Coordinates of C-alpha atoms in Angstrom, one line a residue:
M16 CA 26.5 26.9 -17.9
Q17 CA 23.4 27.2 -19.7
L18 CA 20.3 26.1 -19.1
F19 CA 18.1 25.5 -21.9
A20 CA 13.6 25.0 -22.3
F21 CA 13.0 21.0 -23.6
C22 CA 9.8 19.5 -23.9
A23 CA 8.6 17.0 -21.4
T24 CA 6.1 14.1 -20.6
R25 CA 3.2 15.3 -17.8
Y26 CA 0.6 13.7 -16.9
N27 CA -3.2 13.6 -19.1
P28 CA -4.8 15.1 -16.5
A29 CA -7.9 13.4 -17.6
N30 CA -6.9 9.6 -16.2
G31 CA -6.8 12.1 -12.3
D32 CA -4.6 14.8 -10.8
P33 CA -1.5 14.6 -11.6
G34 CA -0.8 15.6 -8.0
S35 CA -1.9 12.1 -6.7
L36 CA 0.0 10.1 -9.2
A37 CA 2.8 11.7 -8.4
A38 CA 5.2 10.3 -6.0
P39 CA 8.4 10.9 -4.0
A40 CA 11.7 10.8 -4.1
Y41 CA 12.9 7.0 -4.9
D42 CA 15.3 6.9 -2.0
Q43 CA 12.5 8.3 0.4
I44 CA 10.0 5.3 0.2
D45 CA 10.3 1.8 1.4
D46 CA 9.5 -1.0 0.1
A47 CA 6.1 -1.5 2.1
Q48 CA 5.4 1.8 0.7
A49 CA 6.0 1.3 -2.7
R50 CA 4.3 -1.8 -3.4
R51 CA 1.7 0.3 -2.0
L52 CA 1.7 3.3 -4.1
R53 CA 2.4 1.0 -6.9
G54 CA -1.3 -0.8 -6.0
R55 CA -2.6 2.5 -7.5
P56 CA -2.8 1.8 -11.9
H57 CA -1.4 5.0 -13.5
H58 CA 1.1 6.2 -10.1
F59 CA 4.6 7.3 -10.9
T60 CA 6.0 4.9 -8.2
H61 CA 5.9 2.0 -11.5
L62 CA 8.9 4.0 -13.2
T63 CA 10.7 5.6 -10.8
R64 CA 10.5 1.9 -7.7
P65 CA 9.7 -0.3 -10.5
D66 CA 8.1 -3.9 -8.8
P67 CA 11.4 -6.4 -8.5
S68 CA 9.8 -9.8 -8.1
T69 CA 10.3 -9.4 -12.2
E70 CA 12.6 -10.7 -14.6
D71 CA 14.3 -7.2 -15.3
P72 CA 12.0 -4.7 -13.1
H73 CA 13.3 -1.6 -15.3
A74 CA 12.8 -2.8 -18.0
E75 CA 9.5 -3.5 -17.3
A76 CA 9.2 0.5 -16.3
A77 CA 11.0 2.0 -19.0
A78 CA 8.1 -0.4 -20.8
T79 CA 5.0 1.2 -18.5
Q80 CA 6.4 4.2 -19.9
L81 CA 6.0 3.5 -24.0
R82 CA 2.5 2.2 -22.8
W83 CA 1.7 4.9 -21.3
L84 CA 2.7 7.3 -23.6
D85 CA 0.7 5.3 -26.1
E86 CA -2.5 5.0 -24.2
G87 CA -2.4 9.2 -23.9
V88 CA -1.9 8.8 -19.6
L89 CA 1.1 10.1 -20.8
L90 CA 2.1 13.9 -22.5
E91 CA 4.8 14.8 -24.7
E92 CA 4.6 18.2 -24.9
E93 CA 4.1 20.4 -28.3
R94 CA 7.0 23.6 -27.4
P95 CA 10.4 23.6 -25.2
A96 CA 9.6 25.3 -21.9
L97 CA 11.2 25.7 -18.3
Y98 CA 9.2 23.9 -15.2
L99 CA 8.2 24.7 -12.3
Y100 CA 7.5 22.0 -9.3
L101 CA 6.4 22.3 -6.4
T102 CA 7.4 19.5 -3.3
R103 CA 6.0 19.3 -0.1
L104 CA 7.8 18.1 2.6
A105 CA 6.3 15.5 5.3
T106 CA 7.8 17.5 8.0
G107 CA 6.6 20.9 6.9
G108 CA 7.4 23.1 4.3
S109 CA 7.9 23.1 0.8
R110 CA 10.4 23.4 -2.0
L111 CA 10.3 25.0 -5.4
G112 CA 12.3 23.4 -8.2
L113 CA 13.3 23.9 -12.1
C114 CA 13.6 21.1 -14.4
G115 CA 15.7 22.6 -17.6
L116 CA 18.4 21.7 -19.6
L117 CA 22.0 22.4 -18.3
S118 CA 25.1 22.9 -20.2
L119 CA 27.7 22.0 -17.5
S120 CA 31.3 22.2 -20.5
G121 CA 33.8 23.4 -18.8
S122 CA 32.4 23.3 -15.3
K123 CA 32.7 20.6 -12.6
V124 CA 29.3 19.2 -11.1
R125 CA 29.6 18.3 -7.2
P126 CA 27.1 16.3 -5.3
H127 CA 24.7 17.6 -3.3
E128 CA 24.1 15.0 -0.7
Q129 CA 25.6 12.2 0.8
T130 CA 25.1 8.1 -1.6
V131 CA 25.7 5.0 -1.9
A132 CA 27.5 3.6 -5.0
G133 CA 25.2 0.4 -5.6
T134 CA 22.8 3.2 -5.8
V135 CA 23.9 5.6 -7.9
E136 CA 23.7 2.5 -9.9
E137 CA 20.7 1.4 -9.9
R138 CA 19.8 4.1 -11.1
L139 CA 21.4 4.8 -13.2
Y140 CA 20.9 1.0 -15.6
L141 CA 16.8 3.3 -14.4
L142 CA 17.5 6.1 -16.6
R143 CA 19.3 3.9 -19.3
K144 CA 16.3 1.8 -19.5
E145 CA 13.0 4.8 -19.5
R146 CA 15.3 7.7 -21.3
P147 CA 14.9 10.6 -21.0
D148 CA 15.1 11.0 -17.2
I149 CA 12.0 10.5 -15.8
D150 CA 12.0 12.2 -12.2
P151 CA 13.5 15.6 -11.1
H152 CA 15.0 13.7 -8.2
L153 CA 17.3 11.6 -9.8
T154 CA 19.5 14.2 -10.6

């Protein structure tokens, strides 16, 4: 197994506090909360839980991601790095995470939680539309 740095995409702090624009993991947001969060113009939920009432929600999320890059809402880092992030848990406490590229050549990947086939397929479809993976919770 090898860990590699990569060039991340992040919020431009000139457009608001990145922490207030971040979203909980997609599977911790119910439909009502997703609608409320999408009411904020640059909230990450637009990308991770796109509006299901549109013709192709995943294509819309991908187009939003590209538009935000063009408009400077999102910025692409110039140099590769490893990225730490902190998730505050609703039950109190927090979890520290690390984002990087991982090579698992010859390794087995084991699931970290119970997954539902339909959800896995939906998340994979979103990942393929948005390229690259925009949510550390997707993997």
